[in-house]
CSV table of C-alpha atoms in Angstrom, one decimal:
chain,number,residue,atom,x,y,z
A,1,UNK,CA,21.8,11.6,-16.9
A,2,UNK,CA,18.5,9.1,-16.5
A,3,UNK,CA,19.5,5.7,-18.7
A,4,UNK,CA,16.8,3.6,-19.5
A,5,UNK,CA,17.6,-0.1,-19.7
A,6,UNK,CA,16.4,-3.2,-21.6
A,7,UNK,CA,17.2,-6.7,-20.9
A,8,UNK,CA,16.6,-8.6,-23.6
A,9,UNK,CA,17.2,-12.0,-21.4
A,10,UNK,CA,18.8,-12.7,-18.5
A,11,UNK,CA,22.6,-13.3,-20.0
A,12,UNK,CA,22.3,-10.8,-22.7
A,13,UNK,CA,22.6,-7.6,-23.8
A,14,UNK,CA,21.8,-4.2,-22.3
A,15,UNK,CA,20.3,-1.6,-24.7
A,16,UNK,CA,21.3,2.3,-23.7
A,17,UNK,CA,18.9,5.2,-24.3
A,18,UNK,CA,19.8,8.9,-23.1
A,19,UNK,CA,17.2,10.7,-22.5
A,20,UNK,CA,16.1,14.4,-23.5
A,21,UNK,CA,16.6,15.6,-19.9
A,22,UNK,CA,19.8,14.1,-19.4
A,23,UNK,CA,20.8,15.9,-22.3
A,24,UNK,CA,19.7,18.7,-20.7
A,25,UNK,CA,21.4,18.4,-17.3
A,26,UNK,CA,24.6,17.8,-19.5
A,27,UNK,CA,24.7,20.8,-21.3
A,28,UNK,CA,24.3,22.5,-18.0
A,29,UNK,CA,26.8,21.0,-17.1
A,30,UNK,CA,25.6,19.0,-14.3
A,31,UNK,CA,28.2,16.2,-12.9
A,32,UNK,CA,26.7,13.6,-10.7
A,33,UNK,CA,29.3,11.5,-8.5
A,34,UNK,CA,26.8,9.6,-6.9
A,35,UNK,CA,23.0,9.1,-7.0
A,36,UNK,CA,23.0,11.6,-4.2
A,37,UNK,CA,23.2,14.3,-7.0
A,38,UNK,CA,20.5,13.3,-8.6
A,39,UNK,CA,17.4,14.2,-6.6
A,40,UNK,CA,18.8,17.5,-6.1
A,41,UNK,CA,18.2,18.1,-9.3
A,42,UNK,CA,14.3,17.0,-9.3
A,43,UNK,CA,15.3,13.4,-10.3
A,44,UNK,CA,13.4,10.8,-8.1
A,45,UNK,CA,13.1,7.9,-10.0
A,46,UNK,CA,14.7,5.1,-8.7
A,47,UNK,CA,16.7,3.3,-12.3
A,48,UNK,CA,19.9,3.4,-14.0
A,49,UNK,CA,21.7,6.8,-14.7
A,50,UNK,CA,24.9,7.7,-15.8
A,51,UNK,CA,27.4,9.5,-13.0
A,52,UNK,CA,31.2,11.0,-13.2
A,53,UNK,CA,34.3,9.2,-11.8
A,54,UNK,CA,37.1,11.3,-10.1
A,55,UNK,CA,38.7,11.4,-13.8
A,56,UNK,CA,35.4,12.8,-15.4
A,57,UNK,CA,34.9,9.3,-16.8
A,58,UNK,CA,31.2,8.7,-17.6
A,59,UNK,CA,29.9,5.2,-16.0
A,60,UNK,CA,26.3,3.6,-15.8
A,61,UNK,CA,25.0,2.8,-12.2
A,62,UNK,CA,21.3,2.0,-10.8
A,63,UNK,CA,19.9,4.4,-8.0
A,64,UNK,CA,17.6,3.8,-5.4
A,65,UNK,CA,15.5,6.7,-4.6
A,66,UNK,CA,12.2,5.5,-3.8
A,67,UNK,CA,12.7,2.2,-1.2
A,68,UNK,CA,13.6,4.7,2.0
A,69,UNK,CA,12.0,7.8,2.0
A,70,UNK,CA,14.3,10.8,1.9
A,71,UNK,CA,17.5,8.9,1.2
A,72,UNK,CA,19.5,8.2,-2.0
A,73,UNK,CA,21.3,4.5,-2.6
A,74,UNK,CA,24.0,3.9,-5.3
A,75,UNK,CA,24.6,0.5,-5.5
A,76,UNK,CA,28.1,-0.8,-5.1
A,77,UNK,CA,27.6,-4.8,-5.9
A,78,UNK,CA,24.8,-7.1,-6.5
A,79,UNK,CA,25.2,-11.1,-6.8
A,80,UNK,CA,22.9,-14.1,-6.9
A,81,UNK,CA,24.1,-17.2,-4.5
A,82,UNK,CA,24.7,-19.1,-8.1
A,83,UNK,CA,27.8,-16.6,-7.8
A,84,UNK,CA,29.0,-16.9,-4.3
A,85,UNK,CA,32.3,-18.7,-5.1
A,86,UNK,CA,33.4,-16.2,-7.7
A,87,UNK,CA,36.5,-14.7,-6.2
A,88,UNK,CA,35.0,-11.0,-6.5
A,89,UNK,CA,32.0,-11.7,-3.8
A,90,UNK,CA,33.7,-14.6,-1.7
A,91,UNK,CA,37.0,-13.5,-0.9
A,92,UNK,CA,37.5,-10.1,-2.0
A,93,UNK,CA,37.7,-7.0,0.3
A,94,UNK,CA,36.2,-4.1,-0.1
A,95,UNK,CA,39.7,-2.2,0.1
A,96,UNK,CA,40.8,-4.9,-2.8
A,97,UNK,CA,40.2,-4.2,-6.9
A,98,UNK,CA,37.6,-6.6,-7.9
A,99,UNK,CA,35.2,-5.2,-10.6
A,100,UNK,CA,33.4,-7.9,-12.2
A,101,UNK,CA,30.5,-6.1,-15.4
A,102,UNK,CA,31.8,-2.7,-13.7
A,103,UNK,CA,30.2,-1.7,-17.1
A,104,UNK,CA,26.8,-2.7,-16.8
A,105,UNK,CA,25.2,-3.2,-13.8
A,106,UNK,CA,23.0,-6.0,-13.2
A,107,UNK,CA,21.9,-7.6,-9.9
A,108,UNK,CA,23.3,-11.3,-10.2
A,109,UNK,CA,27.2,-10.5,-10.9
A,110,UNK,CA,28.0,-7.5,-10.4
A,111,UNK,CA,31.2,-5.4,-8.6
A,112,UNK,CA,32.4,-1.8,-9.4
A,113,UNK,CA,35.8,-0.7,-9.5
A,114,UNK,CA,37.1,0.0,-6.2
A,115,UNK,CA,38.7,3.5,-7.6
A,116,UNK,CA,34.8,4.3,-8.8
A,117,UNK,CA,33.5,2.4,-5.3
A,118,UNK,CA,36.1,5.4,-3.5
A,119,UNK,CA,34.3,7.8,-4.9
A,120,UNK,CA,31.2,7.1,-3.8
A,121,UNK,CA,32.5,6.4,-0.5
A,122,UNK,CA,33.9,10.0,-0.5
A,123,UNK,CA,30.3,11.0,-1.2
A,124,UNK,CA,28.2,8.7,0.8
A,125,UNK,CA,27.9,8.9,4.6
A,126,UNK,CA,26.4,5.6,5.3
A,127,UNK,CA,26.3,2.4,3.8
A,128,UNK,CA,23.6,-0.7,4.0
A,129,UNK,CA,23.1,-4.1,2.4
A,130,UNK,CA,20.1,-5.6,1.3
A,131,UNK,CA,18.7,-9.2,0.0
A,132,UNK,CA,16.8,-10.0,-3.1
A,133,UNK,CA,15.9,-5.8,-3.6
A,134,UNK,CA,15.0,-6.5,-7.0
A,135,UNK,CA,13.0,-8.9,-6.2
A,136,UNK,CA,11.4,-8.2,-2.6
A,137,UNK,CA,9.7,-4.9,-1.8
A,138,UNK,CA,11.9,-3.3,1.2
A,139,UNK,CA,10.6,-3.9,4.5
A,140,UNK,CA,14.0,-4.1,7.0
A,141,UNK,CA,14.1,-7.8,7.1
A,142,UNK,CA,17.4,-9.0,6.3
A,143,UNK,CA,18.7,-5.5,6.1
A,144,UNK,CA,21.6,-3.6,7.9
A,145,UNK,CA,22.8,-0.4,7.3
A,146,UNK,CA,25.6,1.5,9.4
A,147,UNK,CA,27.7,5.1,9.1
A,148,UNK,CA,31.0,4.9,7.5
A,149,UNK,CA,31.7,7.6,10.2
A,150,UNK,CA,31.4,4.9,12.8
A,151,UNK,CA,32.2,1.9,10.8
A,152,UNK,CA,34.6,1.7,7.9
A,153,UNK,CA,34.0,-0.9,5.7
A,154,UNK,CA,36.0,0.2,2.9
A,155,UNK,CA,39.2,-1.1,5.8
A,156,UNK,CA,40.5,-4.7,6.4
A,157,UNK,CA,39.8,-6.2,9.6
A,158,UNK,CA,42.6,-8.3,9.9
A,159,UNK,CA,42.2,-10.5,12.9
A,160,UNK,CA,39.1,-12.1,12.5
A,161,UNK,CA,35.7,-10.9,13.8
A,162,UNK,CA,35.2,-7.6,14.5
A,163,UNK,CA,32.5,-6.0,17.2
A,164,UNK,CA,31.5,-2.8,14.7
A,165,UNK,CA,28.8,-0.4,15.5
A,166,UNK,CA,25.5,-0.6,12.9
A,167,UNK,CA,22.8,1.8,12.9
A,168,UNK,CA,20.3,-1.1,12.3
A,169,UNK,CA,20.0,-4.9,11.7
A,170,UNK,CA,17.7,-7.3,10.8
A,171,UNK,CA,19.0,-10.7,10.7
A,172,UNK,CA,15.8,-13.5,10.1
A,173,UNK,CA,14.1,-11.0,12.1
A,174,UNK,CA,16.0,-10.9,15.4
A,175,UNK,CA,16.7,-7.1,15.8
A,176,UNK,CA,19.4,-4.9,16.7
A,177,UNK,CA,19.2,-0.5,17.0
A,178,UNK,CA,21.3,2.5,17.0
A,179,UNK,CA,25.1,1.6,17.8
A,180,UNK,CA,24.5,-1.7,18.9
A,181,UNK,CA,27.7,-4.6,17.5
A,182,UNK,CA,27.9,-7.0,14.8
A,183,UNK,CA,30.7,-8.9,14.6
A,184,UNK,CA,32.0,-9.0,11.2
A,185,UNK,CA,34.5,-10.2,8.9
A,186,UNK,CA,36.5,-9.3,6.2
A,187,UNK,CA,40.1,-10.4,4.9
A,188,UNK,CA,42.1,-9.7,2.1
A,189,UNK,CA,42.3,-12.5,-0.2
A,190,UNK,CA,40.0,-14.6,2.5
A,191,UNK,CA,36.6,-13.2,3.4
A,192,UNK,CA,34.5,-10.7,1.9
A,193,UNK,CA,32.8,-8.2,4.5
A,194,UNK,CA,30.3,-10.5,6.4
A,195,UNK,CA,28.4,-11.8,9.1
A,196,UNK,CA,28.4,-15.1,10.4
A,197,UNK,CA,26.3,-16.5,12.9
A,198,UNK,CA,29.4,-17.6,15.3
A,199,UNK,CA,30.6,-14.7,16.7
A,200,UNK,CA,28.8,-14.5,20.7
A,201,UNK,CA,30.6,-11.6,22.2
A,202,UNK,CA,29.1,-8.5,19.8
A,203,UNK,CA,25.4,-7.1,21.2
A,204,UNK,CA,23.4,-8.6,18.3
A,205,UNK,CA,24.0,-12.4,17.9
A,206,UNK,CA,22.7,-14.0,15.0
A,207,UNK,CA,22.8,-17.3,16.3
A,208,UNK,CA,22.4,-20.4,14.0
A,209,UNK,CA,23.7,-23.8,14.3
A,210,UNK,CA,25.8,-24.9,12.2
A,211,UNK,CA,27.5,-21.7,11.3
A,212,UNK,CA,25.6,-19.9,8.5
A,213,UNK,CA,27.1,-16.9,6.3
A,214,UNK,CA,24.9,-13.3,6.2
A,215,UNK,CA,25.4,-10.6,3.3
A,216,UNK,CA,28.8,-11.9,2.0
A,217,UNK,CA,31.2,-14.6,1.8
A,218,UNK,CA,28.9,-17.7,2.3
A,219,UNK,CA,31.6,-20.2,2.6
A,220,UNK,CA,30.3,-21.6,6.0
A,221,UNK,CA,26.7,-22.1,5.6
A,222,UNK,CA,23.5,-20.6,3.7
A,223,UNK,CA,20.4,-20.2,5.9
A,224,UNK,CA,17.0,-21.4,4.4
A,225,UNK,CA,15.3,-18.4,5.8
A,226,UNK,CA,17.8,-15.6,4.9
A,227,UNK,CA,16.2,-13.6,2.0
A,228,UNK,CA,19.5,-13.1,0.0
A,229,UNK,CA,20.5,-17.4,0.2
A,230,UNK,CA,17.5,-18.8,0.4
A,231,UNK,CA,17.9,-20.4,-3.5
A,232,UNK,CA,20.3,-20.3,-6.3
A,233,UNK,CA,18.1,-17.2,-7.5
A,234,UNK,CA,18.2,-14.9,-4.4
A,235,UNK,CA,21.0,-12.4,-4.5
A,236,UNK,CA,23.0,-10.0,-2.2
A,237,UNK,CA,23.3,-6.6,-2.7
A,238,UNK,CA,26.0,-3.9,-0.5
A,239,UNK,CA,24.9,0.1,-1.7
A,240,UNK,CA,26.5,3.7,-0.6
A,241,UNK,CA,24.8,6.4,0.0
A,242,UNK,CA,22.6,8.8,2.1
A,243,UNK,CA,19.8,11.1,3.3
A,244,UNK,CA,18.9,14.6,1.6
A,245,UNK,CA,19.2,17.6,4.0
């Protein structure tokens, strides 16, 4: 189901083309819950493709097939720091319904539904978020990426900051590996999923001073030399997915 998508600027209108193959796939009856399904079937190009909700419900979302080699990303939310106090990015959990152009999928203000973001959950054994991915080819800075297995996010943390185990960070360039601790936060209603740079008793400390926001939230501080708040343009992005066995 591979969707090809125009943008004819940056606040209009997206223009929908199905192609032959997804045709194809369709009448074979092929039904993709998450980009995970899609390279099994000989798809590897990383754009926008349609997949299947648990009612059968058809929905547009972009895959990332080609920035980590052997793994498959569906992205779950994108937003630009111009964006950072909208409710749906700043205060919303992942456990709470936020969709904001569920419908088309953009990378300055966007949210899926948290029934579709469930289903990819159900599909996806790990998670990551990235900064500027549209707009920065991928090299680990300012990335982190952890196993729901190990670390929920898709549960409220209600008291505060949480020590959670990540499979990697990479926070301005300070480093952390396999099952080391971020502290994170994320309240209903309060704080989106986050990590800020005052929480001391977790392995990896991001230390800034003052307090600085990273990959959510942003209500403290932005850092001048964090990819996804550097300027009003930069943008945060939080994607499901996993490796092909």
């Amino acid at each position: 189901h591979h969707v090809s998508l125009k943008q004819r600027n940056s606040n209009c209108c997206f223009v929908l083309f199905q192609s032959s193959k997804a045709i194809h796939l369709e009448m074979k009856g092929f039904i993709p819950r998450s980009c995970l399904d899609h390279p099994r079937h000989g798809v590897f190009e990383s754009d926008f493709y349609w997949l299947f909700d648990s009612h059968d419900k058809r929905y547009m979302a972009y895959c990332d097939f080609s920035s980590e080699p052997g793994a498959a990303w569906t992205l779950a939310m994108s937003w630009n720091r111009a964006s950072k106090d909208l409710p749906h990015f700043r205060s919303k959990t992942f456990l709470q319904d936020a969709p904001m152009n569920h419908k088309t999928p953009n990378w300055n203000s966007y949210r899926q539904t948290l029934a579709r973001m469930k289903t990819l959950r159900s599909q996806s054994k790990y998670w990551r978020a990235t900064c500027s991915f549209e707009q920065i080819a991928l090299d680990y800075r300012d990335y982190i990426r952890g196993k729901f297995s190990k670390f929920d996010i898709m549960r409220n943390y209600e008291s505060g900051p949480s020590c959670q185990p990540v499979e990697y960070v990479n926070i301005r360039g300070n480093v952390a590996g396999s099952d080391n601790t971020a502290g994170f936060w994320q309240i209903p209603d309060t704080y989106f999923l986050h990590i800020d740079s005052s929480v001391s008793d977790c392995d990896f400390l991001p230390l800034a001073d003052p307090v600085v926001d990273y990959f959510g939230y942003y209500g403290d501080g932005l850092s001048s030399e964090f990819r996804c708040s550097r300027s009003e343009y930069d943008t945060t992005q939080w994607w499901f997915g996993g490796y092909l066995e």
